[in-house]
Amino acid sequence: MSIGSLSDITLQYLESKGIQSILDEAMHNVVLQMPEDPLAFLEKEFRRPTPVQVILTGPCGSGKTTLAAKLAAHYGIAHVSATVKDVGDVAMPADMLRELKGLQQEGKGWVLDGFPQTRADAIQLQTSGISPQLLFELQVPPGVALVRATAHAGASSKHTEDAAPIVKSYHLYDVRRTEIVTSYKPFYRAIDATVAAEEVAANVMKAIDTLHLS
């Protein structure tokens, strides 16, 4: 959607009501379904309840899985967890992609935790007809992520051993994050994840509820 030289008030309205996301989703569904009567299809699309479908991204220790569980319980949607422990190039799990496709075809809601990790992952999701209304990046500095990720470690020596792969994972995420942010720019929301988990959840739910999803 081209917004041209709209006034600040108009732009603020479009942003606060999530108009861009609503129109993007409608156009995505038109292209996916290619209905014989697009106007009738769009009217039906705008009238039907829209299930919550969001992606959570962020480094190890940012609280993605904790938040995903809260969102799944609050909205009654599926928590699709694709988080991997291995650091490096990891292909998107086939079973996760099948689950998302099934939920999408059934018109059910989902929160995707841990994927996509790269632009290639994002393209694979998009070509499979899977697109979120919003993508939340949980932002935490390296020190906070390290403390959280090793919080359940045992002895100090074990803590030290665990730190290296976590630091490596954080830096790998930091290198790749631009690919994800760019791929989902219209749907992107940055979230301060250094605060309490309850506050993080409240901020994310507020953004979701602004779209009047159900």
PDB file of C-alpha atoms in Angstrom:
ATOM      1  CA  MET A   1       0.000   0.000   0.000  1.00  0.00           C
ATOM      2  CA  SER A   2       1.409   3.360  -1.033  1.00  0.00           C
ATOM      3  CA  ILE A   3       0.894   6.003   1.624  1.00  0.00           C
ATOM      4  CA  GLY A   4       2.359   8.936  -0.320  1.00  0.00           C
ATOM      5  CA  SER A   5       2.520  12.213   1.573  1.00  0.00           C
ATOM      6  CA  LEU A   6      -0.123  11.561   4.206  1.00  0.00           C
ATOM      7  CA  SER A   7      -0.407  13.780   7.256  1.00  0.00           C
ATOM      8  CA  ASP A   8       1.152  12.773  10.565  1.00  0.00           C
ATOM      9  CA  ILE A   9      -2.328  12.327  12.039  1.00  0.00           C
ATOM     10  CA  THR A  10      -3.310   9.963   9.235  1.00  0.00           C
ATOM     11  CA  LEU A  11      -0.094   7.987   9.552  1.00  0.00           C
ATOM     12  CA  GLN A  12      -0.588   7.718  13.316  1.00  0.00           C
ATOM     13  CA  TYR A  13      -4.117   6.406  12.761  1.00  0.00           C
ATOM     14  CA  LEU A  14      -2.950   3.819  10.233  1.00  0.00           C
ATOM     15  CA  GLU A  15      -0.220   2.663  12.612  1.00  0.00           C
ATOM     16  CA  SER A  16      -2.413   2.557  15.734  1.00  0.00           C
ATOM     17  CA  LYS A  17      -5.160   0.555  14.009  1.00  0.00           C
ATOM     18  CA  GLY A  18      -2.811  -1.845  12.240  1.00  0.00           C
ATOM     19  CA  ILE A  19      -4.252  -0.974   8.821  1.00  0.00           C
ATOM     20  CA  GLN A  20      -1.077  -1.967   6.981  1.00  0.00           C
ATOM     21  CA  SER A  21      -1.109  -5.448   8.517  1.00  0.00           C
ATOM     22  CA  ILE A  22      -4.828  -5.891   7.810  1.00  0.00           C
ATOM     23  CA  LEU A  23      -4.465  -4.955   4.144  1.00  0.00           C
ATOM     24  CA  ASP A  24      -1.275  -6.954   3.707  1.00  0.00           C
ATOM     25  CA  GLU A  25      -2.954 -10.067   5.097  1.00  0.00           C
ATOM     26  CA  ALA A  26      -5.994  -9.577   2.848  1.00  0.00           C
ATOM     27  CA  MET A  27      -3.835  -9.170  -0.251  1.00  0.00           C
ATOM     28  CA  HIS A  28      -1.753 -12.178   0.771  1.00  0.00           C
ATOM     29  CA  ASN A  29      -4.915 -14.301   0.961  1.00  0.00           C
ATOM     30  CA  VAL A  30      -6.144 -13.021  -2.419  1.00  0.00           C
ATOM     31  CA  VAL A  31      -2.874 -14.009  -4.089  1.00  0.00           C
ATOM     32  CA  LEU A  32      -2.884 -17.362  -2.290  1.00  0.00           C
ATOM     33  CA  GLN A  33      -6.505 -18.258  -3.153  1.00  0.00           C
ATOM     34  CA  MET A  34      -6.909 -16.366  -6.481  1.00  0.00           C
ATOM     35  CA  PRO A  35     -10.726 -16.238  -6.107  1.00  0.00           C
ATOM     36  CA  GLU A  36     -13.031 -15.908  -9.120  1.00  0.00           C
ATOM     37  CA  ASP A  37     -14.734 -12.915  -7.483  1.00  0.00           C
ATOM     38  CA  PRO A  38     -12.021 -11.004  -5.581  1.00  0.00           C
ATOM     39  CA  LEU A  39     -14.370  -8.310  -4.262  1.00  0.00           C
ATOM     40  CA  ALA A  40     -16.729 -10.846  -2.687  1.00  0.00           C
ATOM     41  CA  PHE A  41     -13.729 -12.734  -1.342  1.00  0.00           C
ATOM     42  CA  LEU A  42     -12.282  -9.580   0.244  1.00  0.00           C
ATOM     43  CA  GLU A  43     -15.621  -8.673   1.806  1.00  0.00           C
ATOM     44  CA  LYS A  44     -15.770 -12.123   3.399  1.00  0.00           C
ATOM     45  CA  GLU A  45     -12.141 -11.823   4.512  1.00  0.00           C
ATOM     46  CA  PHE A  46     -12.741  -8.503   6.249  1.00  0.00           C
ATOM     47  CA  ARG A  47     -15.823  -9.818   8.050  1.00  0.00           C
ATOM     48  CA  ARG A  48     -14.445 -13.096   9.359  1.00  0.00           C
ATOM     49  CA  PRO A  49     -12.650 -13.261  12.736  1.00  0.00           C
ATOM     50  CA  THR A  50      -8.899 -13.374  12.255  1.00  0.00           C
ATOM     51  CA  PRO A  51      -6.931 -15.780  14.456  1.00  0.00           C
ATOM     52  CA  VAL A  52      -3.753 -14.525  16.079  1.00  0.00           C
ATOM     53  CA  GLN A  53      -0.704 -15.571  14.050  1.00  0.00           C
ATOM     54  CA  VAL A  54       2.582 -14.098  15.236  1.00  0.00           C
ATOM     55  CA  ILE A  55       6.314 -14.819  15.183  1.00  0.00           C
ATOM     56  CA  LEU A  56       8.717 -14.343  18.084  1.00  0.00           C
ATOM     57  CA  THR A  57      12.389 -13.842  17.365  1.00  0.00           C
ATOM     58  CA  GLY A  58      15.342 -12.934  19.542  1.00  0.00           C
ATOM     59  CA  PRO A  59      18.616 -14.272  20.890  1.00  0.00           C
ATOM     60  CA  CYS A  60      18.999 -17.166  23.303  1.00  0.00           C
ATOM     61  CA  GLY A  61      17.926 -15.943  26.739  1.00  0.00           C
ATOM     62  CA  SER A  62      15.481 -13.318  25.476  1.00  0.00           C
ATOM     63  CA  GLY A  63      12.437 -15.186  26.801  1.00  0.00           C
ATOM     64  CA  LYS A  64      10.841 -16.284  23.524  1.00  0.00           C
ATOM     65  CA  THR A  65       9.580 -19.642  24.761  1.00  0.00           C
ATOM     66  CA  THR A  66       8.220 -18.213  28.012  1.00  0.00           C
ATOM     67  CA  LEU A  67       6.357 -15.515  26.104  1.00  0.00           C
ATOM     68  CA  ALA A  68       5.102 -17.949  23.459  1.00  0.00           C
ATOM     69  CA  ALA A  69       3.566 -20.147  26.161  1.00  0.00           C
ATOM     70  CA  LYS A  70       1.811 -17.111  27.677  1.00  0.00           C
ATOM     71  CA  LEU A  71       0.429 -16.020  24.305  1.00  0.00           C
ATOM     72  CA  ALA A  72      -0.732 -19.537  23.446  1.00  0.00           C
ATOM     73  CA  ALA A  73      -2.609 -19.809  26.740  1.00  0.00           C
ATOM     74  CA  HIS A  74      -4.073 -16.290  26.570  1.00  0.00           C
ATOM     75  CA  TYR A  75      -5.357 -16.460  22.989  1.00  0.00           C
ATOM     76  CA  GLY A  76      -6.018 -20.196  22.768  1.00  0.00           C
ATOM     77  CA  ILE A  77      -3.605 -20.671  19.880  1.00  0.00           C
ATOM     78  CA  ALA A  78      -0.958 -23.265  19.049  1.00  0.00           C
ATOM     79  CA  HIS A  79       2.609 -22.823  20.300  1.00  0.00           C
ATOM     80  CA  VAL A  80       4.823 -23.999  17.453  1.00  0.00           C
ATOM     81  CA  SER A  81       8.332 -24.293  18.843  1.00  0.00           C
ATOM     82  CA  ALA A  82      11.159 -24.608  16.363  1.00  0.00           C
ATOM     83  CA  THR A  83      13.968 -23.542  18.649  1.00  0.00           C
ATOM     84  CA  VAL A  84      17.210 -25.407  18.019  1.00  0.00           C
ATOM     85  CA  LYS A  85      20.159 -25.792  20.377  1.00  0.00           C
ATOM     86  CA  ASP A  86      22.803 -26.308  17.719  1.00  0.00           C
ATOM     87  CA  VAL A  87      24.650 -23.244  16.500  1.00  0.00           C
ATOM     88  CA  GLY A  88      25.116 -22.920  12.745  1.00  0.00           C
ATOM     89  CA  ASP A  89      23.126 -23.380   9.587  1.00  0.00           C
ATOM     90  CA  VAL A  90      20.047 -25.388  10.526  1.00  0.00           C
ATOM     91  CA  ALA A  91      17.323 -26.114   7.985  1.00  0.00           C
ATOM     92  CA  MET A  92      13.756 -25.410   8.996  1.00  0.00           C
ATOM     93  CA  PRO A  93      12.292 -28.609  10.504  1.00  0.00           C
ATOM     94  CA  ALA A  94       9.891 -30.287   8.071  1.00  0.00           C
ATOM     95  CA  ASP A  95       7.480 -31.289  10.845  1.00  0.00           C
ATOM     96  CA  MET A  96       7.241 -27.680  12.029  1.00  0.00           C
ATOM     97  CA  LEU A  97       6.458 -26.492   8.505  1.00  0.00           C
ATOM     98  CA  ARG A  98       3.770 -29.178   8.126  1.00  0.00           C
ATOM     99  CA  GLU A  99       2.192 -28.150  11.427  1.00  0.00           C
ATOM    100  CA  LEU A 100       2.097 -24.496  10.413  1.00  0.00           C
ATOM    101  CA  LYS A 101       0.590 -25.337   7.024  1.00  0.00           C
ATOM    102  CA  GLY A 102      -2.092 -27.411   8.709  1.00  0.00           C
ATOM    103  CA  LEU A 103      -2.976 -24.635  11.142  1.00  0.00           C
ATOM    104  CA  GLN A 104      -3.022 -22.090   8.318  1.00  0.00           C
ATOM    105  CA  GLN A 105      -5.343 -24.204   6.164  1.00  0.00           C
ATOM    106  CA  GLU A 106      -7.695 -24.752   9.102  1.00  0.00           C
ATOM    107  CA  GLY A 107      -7.778 -21.028   9.891  1.00  0.00           C
ATOM    108  CA  LYS A 108      -6.317 -21.520  13.362  1.00  0.00           C
ATOM    109  CA  GLY A 109      -4.010 -19.251  15.308  1.00  0.00           C
ATOM    110  CA  TRP A 110      -0.356 -19.879  16.130  1.00  0.00           C
ATOM    111  CA  VAL A 111       2.720 -18.362  17.707  1.00  0.00           C
ATOM    112  CA  LEU A 112       5.997 -19.420  16.093  1.00  0.00           C
ATOM    113  CA  ASP A 113       8.931 -19.551  18.491  1.00  0.00           C
ATOM    114  CA  GLY A 114      12.517 -19.593  17.219  1.00  0.00           C
ATOM    115  CA  PHE A 115      12.097 -19.556  13.436  1.00  0.00           C
ATOM    116  CA  PRO A 116      12.689 -18.134  10.899  1.00  0.00           C
ATOM    117  CA  GLN A 117      16.398 -17.734  11.573  1.00  0.00           C
ATOM    118  CA  THR A 118      17.480 -16.561   8.119  1.00  0.00           C
ATOM    119  CA  ARG A 119      16.091 -14.863   5.026  1.00  0.00           C
ATOM    120  CA  ALA A 120      15.935 -18.290   3.367  1.00  0.00           C
ATOM    121  CA  ASP A 121      13.686 -19.504   6.206  1.00  0.00           C
ATOM    122  CA  ALA A 122      11.461 -16.439   5.790  1.00  0.00           C
ATOM    123  CA  ILE A 123      11.146 -17.035   2.049  1.00  0.00           C
ATOM    124  CA  GLN A 124      10.272 -20.692   2.661  1.00  0.00           C
ATOM    125  CA  LEU A 125       7.493 -19.655   5.031  1.00  0.00           C
ATOM    126  CA  GLN A 126       6.159 -17.029   2.642  1.00  0.00           C
ATOM    127  CA  THR A 127       6.148 -19.363  -0.363  1.00  0.00           C
ATOM    128  CA  SER A 128       4.271 -21.885   1.786  1.00  0.00           C
ATOM    129  CA  GLY A 129       1.543 -19.299   2.393  1.00  0.00           C
ATOM    130  CA  ILE A 130       2.551 -18.685   6.003  1.00  0.00           C
ATOM    131  CA  SER A 131       2.704 -15.036   6.992  1.00  0.00           C
ATOM    132  CA  PRO A 132       2.305 -13.459  10.452  1.00  0.00           C
ATOM    133  CA  GLN A 133       0.259 -10.426  11.357  1.00  0.00           C
ATOM    134  CA  LEU A 134       3.156  -9.297  13.535  1.00  0.00           C
ATOM    135  CA  LEU A 135       6.739 -10.289  14.225  1.00  0.00           C
ATOM    136  CA  PHE A 136       8.124  -9.378  17.642  1.00  0.00           C
ATOM    137  CA  GLU A 137      11.853  -9.148  18.254  1.00  0.00           C
ATOM    138  CA  LEU A 138      12.680  -9.579  21.939  1.00  0.00           C
ATOM    139  CA  GLN A 139      15.708  -7.378  22.501  1.00  0.00           C
ATOM    140  CA  VAL A 140      18.207  -8.018  25.299  1.00  0.00           C
ATOM    141  CA  PRO A 141      21.917  -7.125  25.571  1.00  0.00           C
ATOM    142  CA  PRO A 142      24.503  -9.950  25.575  1.00  0.00           C
ATOM    143  CA  GLY A 143      25.096  -9.803  29.334  1.00  0.00           C
ATOM    144  CA  VAL A 144      21.427 -10.223  30.197  1.00  0.00           C
ATOM    145  CA  ALA A 145      20.986 -13.027  27.671  1.00  0.00           C
ATOM    146  CA  LEU A 146      23.985 -14.885  29.092  1.00  0.00           C
ATOM    147  CA  VAL A 147      22.806 -14.603  32.696  1.00  0.00           C
ATOM    148  CA  ARG A 148      19.318 -15.828  31.820  1.00  0.00           C
ATOM    149  CA  ALA A 149      20.478 -18.675  29.595  1.00  0.00           C
ATOM    150  CA  THR A 150      22.834 -20.017  32.259  1.00  0.00           C
ATOM    151  CA  ALA A 151      20.529 -19.354  35.212  1.00  0.00           C
ATOM    152  CA  HIS A 152      19.849 -23.045  35.744  1.00  0.00           C
ATOM    153  CA  ALA A 153      23.451 -24.151  35.435  1.00  0.00           C
ATOM    154  CA  GLY A 154      24.911 -26.043  38.354  1.00  0.00           C
ATOM    155  CA  ALA A 155      28.447 -25.489  39.560  1.00  0.00           C
ATOM    156  CA  SER A 156      30.444 -22.459  38.458  1.00  0.00           C
ATOM    157  CA  SER A 157      32.676 -24.620  36.241  1.00  0.00           C
ATOM    158  CA  LYS A 158      29.603 -25.934  34.424  1.00  0.00           C
ATOM    159  CA  HIS A 159      28.374 -22.356  34.116  1.00  0.00           C
ATOM    160  CA  THR A 160      31.625 -21.395  32.403  1.00  0.00           C
ATOM    161  CA  GLU A 161      31.399 -24.353  30.030  1.00  0.00           C
ATOM    162  CA  ASP A 162      27.850 -23.397  29.082  1.00  0.00           C
ATOM    163  CA  ALA A 163      28.737 -19.758  28.413  1.00  0.00           C
ATOM    164  CA  ALA A 164      30.789 -20.257  25.227  1.00  0.00           C
ATOM    165  CA  PRO A 165      28.056 -21.766  23.007  1.00  0.00           C
ATOM    166  CA  ILE A 166      25.542 -19.232  24.338  1.00  0.00           C
ATOM    167  CA  VAL A 167      27.811 -16.317  23.451  1.00  0.00           C
ATOM    168  CA  LYS A 168      28.402 -17.851  20.019  1.00  0.00           C
ATOM    169  CA  SER A 169      24.669 -18.295  19.513  1.00  0.00           C
ATOM    170  CA  TYR A 170      24.014 -14.668  20.481  1.00  0.00           C
ATOM    171  CA  HIS A 171      26.568 -13.341  18.015  1.00  0.00           C
ATOM    172  CA  LEU A 172      25.220 -15.580  15.251  1.00  0.00           C
ATOM    173  CA  TYR A 173      21.726 -14.238  15.883  1.00  0.00           C
ATOM    174  CA  ASP A 174      23.042 -10.669  15.904  1.00  0.00           C
ATOM    175  CA  VAL A 175      24.641 -11.197  12.491  1.00  0.00           C
ATOM    176  CA  ARG A 176      21.471 -12.653  10.978  1.00  0.00           C
ATOM    177  CA  ARG A 177      18.827 -10.487  12.637  1.00  0.00           C
ATOM    178  CA  THR A 178      18.866  -7.918   9.835  1.00  0.00           C
ATOM    179  CA  GLU A 179      17.728 -10.615   7.390  1.00  0.00           C
ATOM    180  CA  ILE A 180      14.643 -11.296   9.507  1.00  0.00           C
ATOM    181  CA  VAL A 181      13.867  -7.655  10.275  1.00  0.00           C
ATOM    182  CA  THR A 182      14.097  -6.764   6.578  1.00  0.00           C
ATOM    183  CA  SER A 183      11.968  -9.728   5.481  1.00  0.00           C
ATOM    184  CA  TYR A 184       9.150  -8.786   7.864  1.00  0.00           C
ATOM    185  CA  LYS A 185       9.564  -5.008   7.982  1.00  0.00           C
ATOM    186  CA  PRO A 186       5.819  -4.155   7.665  1.00  0.00           C
ATOM    187  CA  PHE A 187       5.018  -6.475  10.581  1.00  0.00           C
ATOM    188  CA  TYR A 188       8.064  -5.812  12.762  1.00  0.00           C
ATOM    189  CA  ARG A 189       7.820  -4.667  16.378  1.00  0.00           C
ATOM    190  CA  ALA A 190      10.813  -4.266  18.698  1.00  0.00           C
ATOM    191  CA  ILE A 191      10.162  -5.267  22.321  1.00  0.00           C
ATOM    192  CA  ASP A 192      12.314  -4.430  25.343  1.00  0.00           C
ATOM    193  CA  ALA A 193      12.765  -7.864  26.909  1.00  0.00           C
ATOM    194  CA  THR A 194      14.986  -6.719  29.785  1.00  0.00           C
ATOM    195  CA  VAL A 195      11.909  -6.051  31.920  1.00  0.00           C
ATOM    196  CA  ALA A 196       9.876  -8.654  33.826  1.00  0.00           C
ATOM    197  CA  ALA A 197       8.255 -11.418  31.768  1.00  0.00           C
ATOM    198  CA  GLU A 198       4.791 -10.197  32.780  1.00  0.00           C
ATOM    199  CA  GLU A 199       5.533  -6.720  31.428  1.00  0.00           C
ATOM    200  CA  VAL A 200       6.936  -8.125  28.189  1.00  0.00           C
ATOM    201  CA  ALA A 201       3.779 -10.206  27.721  1.00  0.00           C
ATOM    202  CA  ALA A 202       1.551  -7.214  28.466  1.00  0.00           C
ATOM    203  CA  ASN A 203       3.338  -5.061  25.884  1.00  0.00           C
ATOM    204  CA  VAL A 204       3.104  -7.750  23.214  1.00  0.00           C
ATOM    205  CA  MET A 205      -0.570  -8.462  23.941  1.00  0.00           C
ATOM    206  CA  LYS A 206      -1.339  -4.746  23.713  1.00  0.00           C
ATOM    207  CA  ALA A 207       0.191  -4.641  20.228  1.00  0.00           C
ATOM    208  CA  ILE A 208      -1.750  -7.741  19.171  1.00  0.00           C
ATOM    209  CA  ASP A 209      -5.039  -6.473  20.590  1.00  0.00           C
ATOM    210  CA  THR A 210      -4.624  -3.211  18.676  1.00  0.00           C
ATOM    211  CA  LEU A 211      -5.219  -5.249  15.517  1.00  0.00           C
ATOM    212  CA  HIS A 212      -8.543  -6.477  16.948  1.00  0.00           C
ATOM    213  CA  LEU A 213      -7.680 -10.096  16.252  1.00  0.00           C
ATOM    214  CA  SER A 214      -9.598 -12.983  17.793  1.00  0.00           C
TER     215      SER A 214
END
